[in-house]
Amino acid sequence: MRRERSARPDRDAGAQYSAPHPAQRLLVAPRWMHHVTAVGMASLTIGLGVASLIIIPPAGTGAAVWWPAAGTGVLFALLFRGPVWIPLSVIALTGVLANLAAGRPLSFAIAALVILTVEASVVLAIVGRHGEHARLNGVRGLGRLFVACVAGALSLALLGSTSLFVLAGAPIVSTAIALTLSHLSALLLMVPIALVPLSRRVLRVKPIRIMEGVAQFTATLTVATILFSPVLPVPLLFLLFPLFAWAATRFRPLYVVVQLAAIALLIPSLFLLVGGPYLSITNVPTPGLLVQLFMISAAITTLFLAVGRSEREALLDERERRAVLLRGGFIGAQVGFLVARRTPKGELNIVDSNEVGRQMAQGGWLEPIIDAWLHHPQNDLTQEVTLDTGRSYQVFASVTGHALHEDDVASAVGIQLVEITDTIAARDALARTLERERAVTLELRELARQKDVFVSAVSHELRTPITSILGFAEEIDDTGPDETKQAAEIIIRNSRRLAAMVEQLLELGRLASPETHLHLGSARLDALVGEAVEEQSVAAERAGLMVDTDLHADGREVLIEPLSLGRVLTNLLSNAIKFTPRGGIVRVSTNAHGPRAIIMVDDSGVGISPDERHRVFDRFYRSASEEKLATPGTGLGLPIVKALVESAGGTITIDDSPIGGTRFIVELPLASSGPMTGSIQLRRNGRQTTS
C-alpha cells in the first residue's frame, strides 16, 4: 500500500488551491479564449509602453519613471501557449514603438529592443515557460518569483544604464536605480496574475462576502486616489497597508493580485497626471522613485500575506481531509476502537467508540481490566480474555499524551479490541491435531522397532535350522543314491537363498542398531573394484553381458573397511547384472575429485523411473514393473549398500546412465584427505559420531 505523502506548504497546494494557475489553465483553454487573451495582452503591452513615454517623457535622455509594459509583457509571455518568440517580439516591438513615438533616435529604439528582450528572457528562465517553477501557493514559489523579478530588473538596469551612458551620456548610477525600481515594481505587481493558484472548488460566494469584497475594493481605490492626489498636504501612504492586509487575509489570492494590478495602474497615473504628496518633498531629485518604492513595498507585503493565507488554508484542508479519512477508518473498522478518559472521581468514561467496539464492550467486562492496568501503566496493555459466553477477545490499550499519575484525568486511553474466538478455536484444533500426529508418529516408530526386533529374532531362529537343512542336503547330495540327488540339489539351492536372505536381514539389523560400531579402515579402491568384477564375471558371462571397467583412482585408498567396500561393489554389480538384458553392458568407473573418490556403476538395462528412485533403498521394496518383478530378489541388497556407504561417511545417488539404463554414484572420502581413526556408531537416521 502506498504511504500518502504529507502536505508541504512550501511545495504543495492543498485541496483548495491544487488546481492549475492561469498560465497553465490557458494551455488547455479553447482556442478562441487563448486568441482573445493573446491579442488583448499584446495590445495592452504596446499601449502601456507607448503611453508611458508619451504622457511623461523621460527627463532629457534618461530612463522612464513608469514602465508598466515590463510587467504586462512578461505576463503575456506566461499566458501565451504558442512559441515564445512571439511574445518576446511583442515586447521588443513595444520598446521600439515607444521610443520612436517619444521622438527618440533610432539607436535608442534598437537598444530598447535588445534590453527588454533580455529582461523578459531572464524572468522566464527562472519562473519557467508557463510559471511552473514559481507557483504562488507557497513561500518557495514566492521566493522564486522575487528572485526572477530582481534578476530581470537588474539585468535591464545594467544594460540600460550602460546603453544610455554610451548613447546620451546619462549618469550610470541614477539611471540604473531608476530603471531597477520602475521595472521591479511593474514585474512584482503584474506577473503574479499568471502564477496565483486558482481554486479547484466550485465558487459559492455568499452575498455578504460579495458585498465585503466590493466595499474593500472601493475603499482601497478611494483611499489610494485621495492619498496620491494634491488634497492632502502630507503623505499618509501607510493608511493603504491595512486595506491591503484586509484583502490578503479575507479574499482569494486571485482577487488580491488583481487589486494590486489595479493599484499599479492607478497610483503612477495619478502621480504623473495630478502630482501628489511626494511632489511637496524637497531634497528628492526624482519623487517618482518614491512612488515606485511604495508600490514595491505594497506588492511584497500583500503577496506575503496572500501566500501565507494560501498555506494556512492548504494545511487546514489537509488536516480536515486526513481527519475525515481517519474518522472513516475508525468508524468502519472491523475491529473495535474505543477512546476512554478518567473522570475526576476515578471512573473510566468511554468518550468515543465505533459500533464494533461498542458491541464488544457490552457486559461491563472491559472496565475492570483497564482500571487494573491503569494503576501501573508502565507498558502498553496486551491481554487475551475469554468471557463466560465463550467469546474471546484480545485487548490492546495505550495511554496517549503524558504519563498517567494517580490524579491524572487529562490523558486519553486508546483501546483496541480484536475478536479471536475463531483464532483460538483454530489454534486449539491445531494443537490437538499435532498431538494426535505426534502420538501416531510415536506409535509408528514403536511398530517399526517391534518389526525390526521381530525380523532380527526370526532371522536368528531361522539361521540354525536352515544351516542344518543345508548340511544334511549336501550330505545326501554327496552320499545318497542318484534318484535323490536332484531333490537334494533343489533343497541346497533354496536353502542357500534362505541363508543369504537371513544374513542380509541380520546385517541390516546390525547396521540399524544404535549400539552397532564399525571400525574404519582403508581400502585400495581400484584393486577392490577389479576383484569384485572378477568375482561377478561368471554371473555376467552366464547372463550374456559384458562388464567394462574405467579405473582412474590411481591407487588411492578410501576410508572404508575392505570387506564393506567389497559388499557394496558386489551388490551393485549383481543388481546391474540381474536387471540388464542379454547382450547388454555393465560398466564400472572410478575417479578421484578433491577429497572424495567417486564410483559409478552403469548398466544398459531397463532403468529406474524418477518416481521410484527415492524408494529403492527401502527394505523389501520391489518395483511395480512386470519386467523387474519377474527377476528374483529380496529387496534388501540396495538398503545394505546405502547403510554401508553412509556408515563410512559417503553418499549414494541414482541417475540416468549415458549407456541407456541406470547409474549408481557412490562417493567415499579419500584416506589422504584426513583419515578417520577409531570407530563410528551407526544411527537410524544415517548420521554417525566418532569415538
mmCIF file with all atom_site columns, N, CA and C in Angstrom, residues 11 219 226 500 538 576 600-601:
data_model
loop_
_atom_site.group_PDB
_atom_site.id
_atom_site.type_symbol
_atom_site.label_atom_id
_atom_site.label_alt_id
_atom_site.label_comp_id
_atom_site.label_asym_id
_atom_site.label_entity_id
_atom_site.label_seq_id
_atom_site.pdbx_PDB_ins_code
_atom_site.Cartn_x
_atom_site.Cartn_y
_atom_site.Cartn_z
_atom_site.occupancy
_atom_site.B_iso_or_equiv
_atom_site.pdbx_formal_charge
_atom_site.auth_seq_id
_atom_site.auth_comp_id
_atom_site.auth_asym_id
_atom_site.auth_atom_id
_atom_site.pdbx_PDB_model_num
ATOM 1  N N  . ARG A 1 11  ? 5.570   23.607  -0.969  1.00 0.00 ? 11  ARG A N  1
ATOM 2  C CA . ARG A 1 11  ? 5.634   22.979  -2.288  1.00 0.00 ? 11  ARG A CA 1
ATOM 3  C C  . ARG A 1 11  ? 4.267   22.622  -2.829  1.00 0.00 ? 11  ARG A C  1
ATOM 4  N N  . ALA A 1 219 ? -13.046 50.895  -1.134  1.00 0.00 ? 219 ALA A N  1
ATOM 5  C CA . ALA A 1 219 ? -12.318 51.653  -0.120  1.00 0.00 ? 219 ALA A CA 1
ATOM 6  C C  . ALA A 1 219 ? -10.849 51.786  -0.487  1.00 0.00 ? 219 ALA A C  1
ATOM 7  N N  . ILE A 1 226 ? -7.235  59.422  -2.923  1.00 0.00 ? 226 ILE A N  1
ATOM 8  C CA . ILE A 1 226 ? -7.078  60.580  -2.038  1.00 0.00 ? 226 ILE A CA 1
ATOM 9  C C  . ILE A 1 226 ? -5.616  60.760  -1.638  1.00 0.00 ? 226 ILE A C  1
ATOM 10 N N  . ALA A 1 500 ? 21.139  -66.756 2.610   1.00 0.00 ? 500 ALA A N  1
ATOM 11 C CA . ALA A 1 500 ? 21.595  -65.422 2.195   1.00 0.00 ? 500 ALA A CA 1
ATOM 12 C C  . ALA A 1 500 ? 20.627  -64.346 2.662   1.00 0.00 ? 500 ALA A C  1
ATOM 13 N N  . VAL A 1 538 ? 31.607  -64.593 -13.737 1.00 0.00 ? 538 VAL A N  1
ATOM 14 C CA . VAL A 1 538 ? 30.892  -65.833 -14.090 1.00 0.00 ? 538 VAL A CA 1
ATOM 15 C C  . VAL A 1 538 ? 29.416  -65.546 -14.279 1.00 0.00 ? 538 VAL A C  1
ATOM 16 N N  . ALA A 1 576 ? 23.067  -54.783 -11.120 1.00 0.00 ? 576 ALA A N  1
ATOM 17 C CA . ALA A 1 576 ? 23.116  -54.355 -12.519 1.00 0.00 ? 576 ALA A CA 1
ATOM 18 C C  . ALA A 1 576 ? 23.023  -55.547 -13.460 1.00 0.00 ? 576 ALA A C  1
ATOM 19 N N  . MET A 1 600 ? 31.156  -45.155 -10.084 1.00 0.00 ? 600 MET A N  1
ATOM 20 C CA . MET A 1 600 ? 29.939  -45.145 -10.888 1.00 0.00 ? 600 MET A CA 1
ATOM 21 C C  . MET A 1 600 ? 29.733  -46.524 -11.501 1.00 0.00 ? 600 MET A C  1
ATOM 22 N N  . VAL A 1 601 ? 28.539  -47.084 -11.292 1.00 0.00 ? 601 VAL A N  1
ATOM 23 C CA . VAL A 1 601 ? 28.167  -48.376 -11.864 1.00 0.00 ? 601 VAL A CA 1
ATOM 24 C C  . VAL A 1 601 ? 27.026  -48.124 -12.838 1.00 0.00 ? 601 VAL A C  1
#
